[in-house]
Coordinates of C-alpha atoms in Angstrom, one line a residue:
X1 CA 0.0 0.0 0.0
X2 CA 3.1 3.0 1.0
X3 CA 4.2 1.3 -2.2
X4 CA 1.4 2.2 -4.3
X5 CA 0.7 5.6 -2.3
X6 CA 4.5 6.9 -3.7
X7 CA 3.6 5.8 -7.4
X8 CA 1.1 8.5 -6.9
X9 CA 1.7 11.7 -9.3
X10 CA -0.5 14.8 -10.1
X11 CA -1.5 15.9 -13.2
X12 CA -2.2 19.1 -12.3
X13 CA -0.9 20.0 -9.0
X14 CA -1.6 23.9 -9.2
X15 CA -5.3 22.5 -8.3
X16 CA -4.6 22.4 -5.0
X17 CA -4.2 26.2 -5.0
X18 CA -8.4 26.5 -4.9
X19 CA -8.2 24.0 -1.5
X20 CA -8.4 27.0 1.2
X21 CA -11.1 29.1 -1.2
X22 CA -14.2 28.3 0.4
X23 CA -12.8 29.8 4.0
X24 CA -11.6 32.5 2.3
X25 CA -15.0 33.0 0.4
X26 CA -16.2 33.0 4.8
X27 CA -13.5 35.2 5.7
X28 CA -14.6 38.0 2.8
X29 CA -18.0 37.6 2.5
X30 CA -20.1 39.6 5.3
X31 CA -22.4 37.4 6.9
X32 CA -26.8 37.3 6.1
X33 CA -28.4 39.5 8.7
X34 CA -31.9 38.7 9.4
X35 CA -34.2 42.2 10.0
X36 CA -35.1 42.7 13.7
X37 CA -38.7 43.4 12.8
X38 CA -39.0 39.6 10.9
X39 CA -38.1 37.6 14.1
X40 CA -40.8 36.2 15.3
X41 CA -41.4 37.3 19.0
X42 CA -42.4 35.0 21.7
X43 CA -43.6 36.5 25.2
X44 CA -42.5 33.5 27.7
X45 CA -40.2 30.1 26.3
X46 CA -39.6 28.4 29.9
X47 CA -42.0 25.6 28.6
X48 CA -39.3 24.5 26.0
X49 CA -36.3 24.8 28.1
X50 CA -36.3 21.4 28.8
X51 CA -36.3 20.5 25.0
X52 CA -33.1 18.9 24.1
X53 CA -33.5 19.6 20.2
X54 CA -31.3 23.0 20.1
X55 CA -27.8 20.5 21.0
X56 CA -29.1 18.0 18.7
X57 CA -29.4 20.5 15.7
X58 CA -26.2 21.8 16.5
X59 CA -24.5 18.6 16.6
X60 CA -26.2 17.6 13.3
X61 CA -25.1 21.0 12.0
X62 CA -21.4 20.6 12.4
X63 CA -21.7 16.7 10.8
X64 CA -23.0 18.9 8.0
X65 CA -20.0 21.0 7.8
X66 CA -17.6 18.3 8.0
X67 CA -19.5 16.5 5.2
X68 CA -19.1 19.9 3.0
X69 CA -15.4 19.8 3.8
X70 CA -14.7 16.4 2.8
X71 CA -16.8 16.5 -0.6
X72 CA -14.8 19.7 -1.4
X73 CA -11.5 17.7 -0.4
X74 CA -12.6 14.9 -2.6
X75 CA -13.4 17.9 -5.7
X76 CA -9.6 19.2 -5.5
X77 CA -8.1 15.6 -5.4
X78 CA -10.3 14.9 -8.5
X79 CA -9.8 18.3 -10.1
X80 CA -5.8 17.7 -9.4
X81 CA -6.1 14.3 -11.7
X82 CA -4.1 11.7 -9.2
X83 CA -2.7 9.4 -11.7
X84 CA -0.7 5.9 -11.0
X85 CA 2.4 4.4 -13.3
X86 CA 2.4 0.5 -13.1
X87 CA 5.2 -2.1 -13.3
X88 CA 7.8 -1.3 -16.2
X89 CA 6.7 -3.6 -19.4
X90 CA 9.5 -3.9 -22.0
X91 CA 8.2 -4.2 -25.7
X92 CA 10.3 -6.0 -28.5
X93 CA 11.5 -3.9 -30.8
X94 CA 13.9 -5.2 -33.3
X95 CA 13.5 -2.4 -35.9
X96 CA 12.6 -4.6 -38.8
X97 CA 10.6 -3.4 -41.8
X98 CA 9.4 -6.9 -42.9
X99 CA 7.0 -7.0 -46.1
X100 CA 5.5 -10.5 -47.3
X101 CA 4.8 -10.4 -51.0
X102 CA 2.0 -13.1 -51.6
X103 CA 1.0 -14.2 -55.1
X104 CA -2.9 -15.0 -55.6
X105 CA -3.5 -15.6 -59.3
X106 CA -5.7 -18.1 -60.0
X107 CA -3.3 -20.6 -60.0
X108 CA -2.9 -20.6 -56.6
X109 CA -5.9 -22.7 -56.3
X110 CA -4.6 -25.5 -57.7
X111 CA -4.4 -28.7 -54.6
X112 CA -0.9 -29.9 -55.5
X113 CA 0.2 -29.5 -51.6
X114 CA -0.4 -31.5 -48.4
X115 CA -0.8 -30.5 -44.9
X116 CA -0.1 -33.7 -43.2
X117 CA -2.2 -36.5 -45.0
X118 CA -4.7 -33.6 -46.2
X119 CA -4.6 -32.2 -50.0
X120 CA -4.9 -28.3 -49.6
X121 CA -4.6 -25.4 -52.1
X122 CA -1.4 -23.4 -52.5
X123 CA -2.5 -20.5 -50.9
X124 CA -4.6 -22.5 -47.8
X125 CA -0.8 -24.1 -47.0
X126 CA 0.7 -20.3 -47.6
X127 CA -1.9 -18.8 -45.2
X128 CA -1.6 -21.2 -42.8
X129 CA 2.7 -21.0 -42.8
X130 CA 2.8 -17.8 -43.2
X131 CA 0.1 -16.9 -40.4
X132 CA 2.8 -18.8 -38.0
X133 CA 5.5 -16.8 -39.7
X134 CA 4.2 -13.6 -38.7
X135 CA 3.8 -14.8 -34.9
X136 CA 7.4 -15.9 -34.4
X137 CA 8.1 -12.5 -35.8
X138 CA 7.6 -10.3 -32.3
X139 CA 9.3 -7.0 -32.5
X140 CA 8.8 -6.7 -36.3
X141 CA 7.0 -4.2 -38.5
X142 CA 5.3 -6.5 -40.7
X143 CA 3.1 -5.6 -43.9
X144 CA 1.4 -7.6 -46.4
X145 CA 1.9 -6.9 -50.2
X146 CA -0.8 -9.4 -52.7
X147 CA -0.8 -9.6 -56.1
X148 CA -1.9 -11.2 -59.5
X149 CA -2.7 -8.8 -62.5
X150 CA -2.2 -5.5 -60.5
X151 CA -0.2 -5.6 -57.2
X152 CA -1.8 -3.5 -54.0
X153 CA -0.8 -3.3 -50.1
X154 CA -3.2 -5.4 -48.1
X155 CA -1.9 -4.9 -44.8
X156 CA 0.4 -1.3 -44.5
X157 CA 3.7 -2.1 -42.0
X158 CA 2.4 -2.3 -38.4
X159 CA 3.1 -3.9 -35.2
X160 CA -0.4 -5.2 -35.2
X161 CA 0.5 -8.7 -36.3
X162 CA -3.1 -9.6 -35.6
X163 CA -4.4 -7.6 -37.7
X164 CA -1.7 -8.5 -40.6
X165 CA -3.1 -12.2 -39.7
X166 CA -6.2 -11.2 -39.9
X167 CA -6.1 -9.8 -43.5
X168 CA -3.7 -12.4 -44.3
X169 CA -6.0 -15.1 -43.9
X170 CA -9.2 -12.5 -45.8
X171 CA -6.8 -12.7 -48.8
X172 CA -9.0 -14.1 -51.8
X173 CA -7.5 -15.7 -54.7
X174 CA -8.1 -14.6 -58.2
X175 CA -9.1 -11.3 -56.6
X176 CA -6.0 -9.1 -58.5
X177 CA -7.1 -10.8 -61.5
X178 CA -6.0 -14.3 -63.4
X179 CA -1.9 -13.0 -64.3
X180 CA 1.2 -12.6 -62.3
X181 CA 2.8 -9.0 -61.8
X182 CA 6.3 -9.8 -60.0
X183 CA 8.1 -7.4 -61.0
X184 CA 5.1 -4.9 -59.7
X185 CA 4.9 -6.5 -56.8
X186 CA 8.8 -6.1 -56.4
X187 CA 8.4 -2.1 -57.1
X188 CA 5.6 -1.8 -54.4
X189 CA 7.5 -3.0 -51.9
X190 CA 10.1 -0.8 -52.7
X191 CA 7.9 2.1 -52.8
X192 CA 7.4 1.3 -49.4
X193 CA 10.2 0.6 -47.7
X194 CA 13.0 2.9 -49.1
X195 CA 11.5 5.6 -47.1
X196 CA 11.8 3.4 -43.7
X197 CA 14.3 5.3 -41.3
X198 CA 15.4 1.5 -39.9
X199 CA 18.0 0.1 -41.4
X200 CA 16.8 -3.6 -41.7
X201 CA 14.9 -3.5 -44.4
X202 CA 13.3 -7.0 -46.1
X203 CA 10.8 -8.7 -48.5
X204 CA 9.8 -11.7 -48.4
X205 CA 8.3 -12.7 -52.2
X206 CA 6.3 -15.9 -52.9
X207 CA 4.9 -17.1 -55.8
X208 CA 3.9 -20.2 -58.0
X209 CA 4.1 -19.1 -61.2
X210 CA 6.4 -16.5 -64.0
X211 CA 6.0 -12.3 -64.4
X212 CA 2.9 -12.1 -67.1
X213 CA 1.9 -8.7 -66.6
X214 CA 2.6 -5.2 -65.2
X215 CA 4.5 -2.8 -66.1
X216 CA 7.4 -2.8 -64.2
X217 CA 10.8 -5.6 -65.0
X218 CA 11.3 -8.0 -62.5
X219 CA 15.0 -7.8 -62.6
X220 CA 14.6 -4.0 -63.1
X221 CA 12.9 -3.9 -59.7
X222 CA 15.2 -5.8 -58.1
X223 CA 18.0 -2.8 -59.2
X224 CA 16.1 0.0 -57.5
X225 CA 15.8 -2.4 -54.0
X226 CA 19.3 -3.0 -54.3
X227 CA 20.1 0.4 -55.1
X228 CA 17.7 1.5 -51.6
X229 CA 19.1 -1.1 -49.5
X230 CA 16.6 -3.8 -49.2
X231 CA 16.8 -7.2 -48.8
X232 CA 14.6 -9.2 -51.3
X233 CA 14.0 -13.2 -50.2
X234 CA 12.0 -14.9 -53.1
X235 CA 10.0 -18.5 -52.5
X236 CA 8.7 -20.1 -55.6
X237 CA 5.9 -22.8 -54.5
X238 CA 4.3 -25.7 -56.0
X239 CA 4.6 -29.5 -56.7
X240 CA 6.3 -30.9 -59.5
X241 CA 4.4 -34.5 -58.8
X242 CA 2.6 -36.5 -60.8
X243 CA -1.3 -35.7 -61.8
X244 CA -1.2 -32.3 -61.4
X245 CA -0.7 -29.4 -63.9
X246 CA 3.1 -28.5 -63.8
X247 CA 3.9 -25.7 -62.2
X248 CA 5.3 -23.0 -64.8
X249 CA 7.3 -21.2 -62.1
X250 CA 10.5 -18.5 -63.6
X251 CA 12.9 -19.4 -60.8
X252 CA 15.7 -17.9 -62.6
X253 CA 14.0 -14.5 -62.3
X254 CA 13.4 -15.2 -58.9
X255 CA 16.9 -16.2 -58.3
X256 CA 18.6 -13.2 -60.1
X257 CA 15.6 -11.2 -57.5
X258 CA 17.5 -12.7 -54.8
X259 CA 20.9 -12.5 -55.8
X260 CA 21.0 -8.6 -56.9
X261 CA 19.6 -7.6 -53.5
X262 CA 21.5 -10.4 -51.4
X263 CA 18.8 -12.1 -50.5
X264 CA 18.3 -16.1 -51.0
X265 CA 16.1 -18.1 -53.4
X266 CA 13.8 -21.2 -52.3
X267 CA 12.3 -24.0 -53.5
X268 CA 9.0 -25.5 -51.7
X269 CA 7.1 -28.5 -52.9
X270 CA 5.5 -29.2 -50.3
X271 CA 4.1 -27.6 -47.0
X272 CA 6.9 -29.4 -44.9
X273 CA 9.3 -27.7 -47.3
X274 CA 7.5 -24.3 -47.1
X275 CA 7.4 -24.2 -43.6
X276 CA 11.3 -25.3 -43.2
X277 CA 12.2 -22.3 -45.8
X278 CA 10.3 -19.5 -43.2
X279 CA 12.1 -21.0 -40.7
X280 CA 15.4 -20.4 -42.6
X281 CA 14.1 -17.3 -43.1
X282 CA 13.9 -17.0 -39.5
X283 CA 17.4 -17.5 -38.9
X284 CA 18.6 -15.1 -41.8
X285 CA 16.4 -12.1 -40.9
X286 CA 16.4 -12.9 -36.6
X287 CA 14.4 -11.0 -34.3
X288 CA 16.6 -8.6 -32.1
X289 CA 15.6 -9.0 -28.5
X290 CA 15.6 -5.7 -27.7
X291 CA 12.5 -3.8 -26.1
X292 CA 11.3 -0.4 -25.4
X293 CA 10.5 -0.2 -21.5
X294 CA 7.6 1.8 -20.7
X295 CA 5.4 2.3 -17.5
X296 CA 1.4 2.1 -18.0
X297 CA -0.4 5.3 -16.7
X298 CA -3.8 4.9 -15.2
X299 CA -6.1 7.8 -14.0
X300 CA -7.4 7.4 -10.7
X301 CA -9.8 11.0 -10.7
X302 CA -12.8 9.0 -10.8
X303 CA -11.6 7.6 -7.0
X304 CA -12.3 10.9 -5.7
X305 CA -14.9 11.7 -7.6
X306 CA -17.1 9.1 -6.7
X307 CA -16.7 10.0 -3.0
X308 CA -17.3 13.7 -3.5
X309 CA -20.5 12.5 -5.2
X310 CA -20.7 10.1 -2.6
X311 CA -20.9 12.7 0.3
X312 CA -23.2 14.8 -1.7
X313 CA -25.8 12.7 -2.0
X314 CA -25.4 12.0 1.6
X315 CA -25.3 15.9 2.5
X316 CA -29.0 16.5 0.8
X317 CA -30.4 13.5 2.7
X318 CA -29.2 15.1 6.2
X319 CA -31.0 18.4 4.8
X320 CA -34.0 17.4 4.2
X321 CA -34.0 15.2 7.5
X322 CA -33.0 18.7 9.2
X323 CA -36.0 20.5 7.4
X324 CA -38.3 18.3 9.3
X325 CA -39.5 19.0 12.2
X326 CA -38.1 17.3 16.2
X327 CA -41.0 18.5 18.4
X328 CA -44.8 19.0 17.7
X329 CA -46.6 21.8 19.4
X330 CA -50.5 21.1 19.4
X331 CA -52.2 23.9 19.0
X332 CA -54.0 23.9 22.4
X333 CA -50.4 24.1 23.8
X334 CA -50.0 28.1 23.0
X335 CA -52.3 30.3 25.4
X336 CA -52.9 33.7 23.4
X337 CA -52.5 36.4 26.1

């Protein structure tokens, strides 16, 4: 608790400037005078002299006053705005601008891969690898690039890797169109990274299938990331097996992508593979383990404020109980003289 009491800080401190204003406001302010000729006169009071209710007015008078007092205490401390800082927390921070490029042309439809014993789609094995990808990732910036005809950002670079899972998995294939723009996708990322402060600065490019549209080289993109510093990983994916169409995938693009930026080229034909290159990925591009330290702030005004409303409440209920009346006087009990 003396603990907790020292963690205590003020907001606004100069509130407790206004603390000694309501005796001031008694010390200026004359007091009410009642006219002389208003008071009602009684000729004899001996019958109530034995009445006890004067000392219990008075006594319920000054409970009164200390009731004002405190609520007006309790006002300051709220108006002041105690707040308390919690234990320190330290946040990963490796300073990583990570962008996953992530084809989905039509052909990632095609069920040439297995999770486990189960036949999947190319781009269910992706989302699930890459969803586990982005988890082991903690201090990272990470963004999500898709493309197929036209390339667009999905997910901007965040810490928020929930919310890069979240879109991750929403990705719909065929939705960029039927074709494959590599060397567009290249350029986006490049667009958005060069202007990163940091100076780790990766892409992480997958695709099943050769540059058939777009605008921009491949191998020309792959200059200008070299050229801004970034680090360009490329993953072709698909199965070469029997029984399904073969996949038509331009690794010696992807390998010069890799190269000219001094990144690495993979091979994954299955989801075993896939998930063995991420991890190699892993240990190429590793997450620093250091952390921003930082102290949670939490208001505590609405303590104080409570028990100012509190006392209020509790203030009316002893007026009105004052307003009515101790003693009854019949009216046989006066004797007009």
């Amino acid at each position: 608790m003396n603990a907790f009491i020292r963690e205590i800080v003020w907001a606004l401190p100069w509130a407790w400037l206004v603390l000694p204003l309501p005796l001031l406001f008694y010390w200026i302010v004359p007091p009410i005078t009642v006219a002389n000729d208003r008071a009602l006169r009684i000729p004899d009071v001996s019958d109530f002299s034995e009445l006890s209710n004067n000392t219990r007015v008075t006594r319920r008078g000054w409970f009164g006053l200390l009731l004002l007092a405190a609520m007006w205490l309790a006002l300051v401390m709220a108006l002041a705005r105690p707040q308390s800082f919690g234990e320190s927390t330290g946040t990963p921070v490796s300073g990583r601008d990570l962008l996953l490029g992530i084809d989905i042309s039509v052909s990632m439809r095609e069920s040439d891969l297995y999770a486990g014993n189960t036949r999947a789609t190319r781009m269910a094995v992706v989302k699930q690898v890459a969803s586990q990808f982005i988890e082991r990732r903690s201090g990272d910036r990470i963004g999500l690039i898709m493309f197929g005809s036209q390339a667009y950002v999905q997910a901007p670079l965040t810490f928020d890797h929930q919310t890069v899972q979240h879109f991750l998995a929403e990705a719909t294939v065929g939705l960029a169109g039927r074709s494959t723009a590599i060397g567009d996708a290249v350029g986006l990322g490049v667009k958005r990274l060069r202007d990163r402060s940091e100076s780790a600065r990766v892409m992480v490019l997958l695709t099943d299938g050769e540059n058939s549209a777009g605008v921009v080289e491949p191998v020309e993109a792959a200059r200008m990331a070299a050229e801004s510093g970034i680090r360009i990983h490329t993953i072709g994916v698909g199965s070469k097996g029997r029984g399904f169409r073969r996949s038509e995938i331009d690794e010696e693009t992807l390998q010069s992508i890799a190269t000219l930026t001094g990144g690495k080229y993979f091979r994954a034909h299955n989801a075993e593979e896939l998930e063995q290159i991420y991890l190699e990925i892993d240990r190429l591009e590793p997450a620093e383990s250091d952390s921003d330290n930082y102290r949670p702030l939490q208001e505590l005004f609405f303590w104080p404020l409570g028990v100012a409303l509190g006392l209020s409440m509790l203030w009316l209920v002893l007026r009105l109980w004052l307003r009515k009346p101790s003693v009854a006087v019949s009216d046989t009990s006066v004797v007009r003289r």
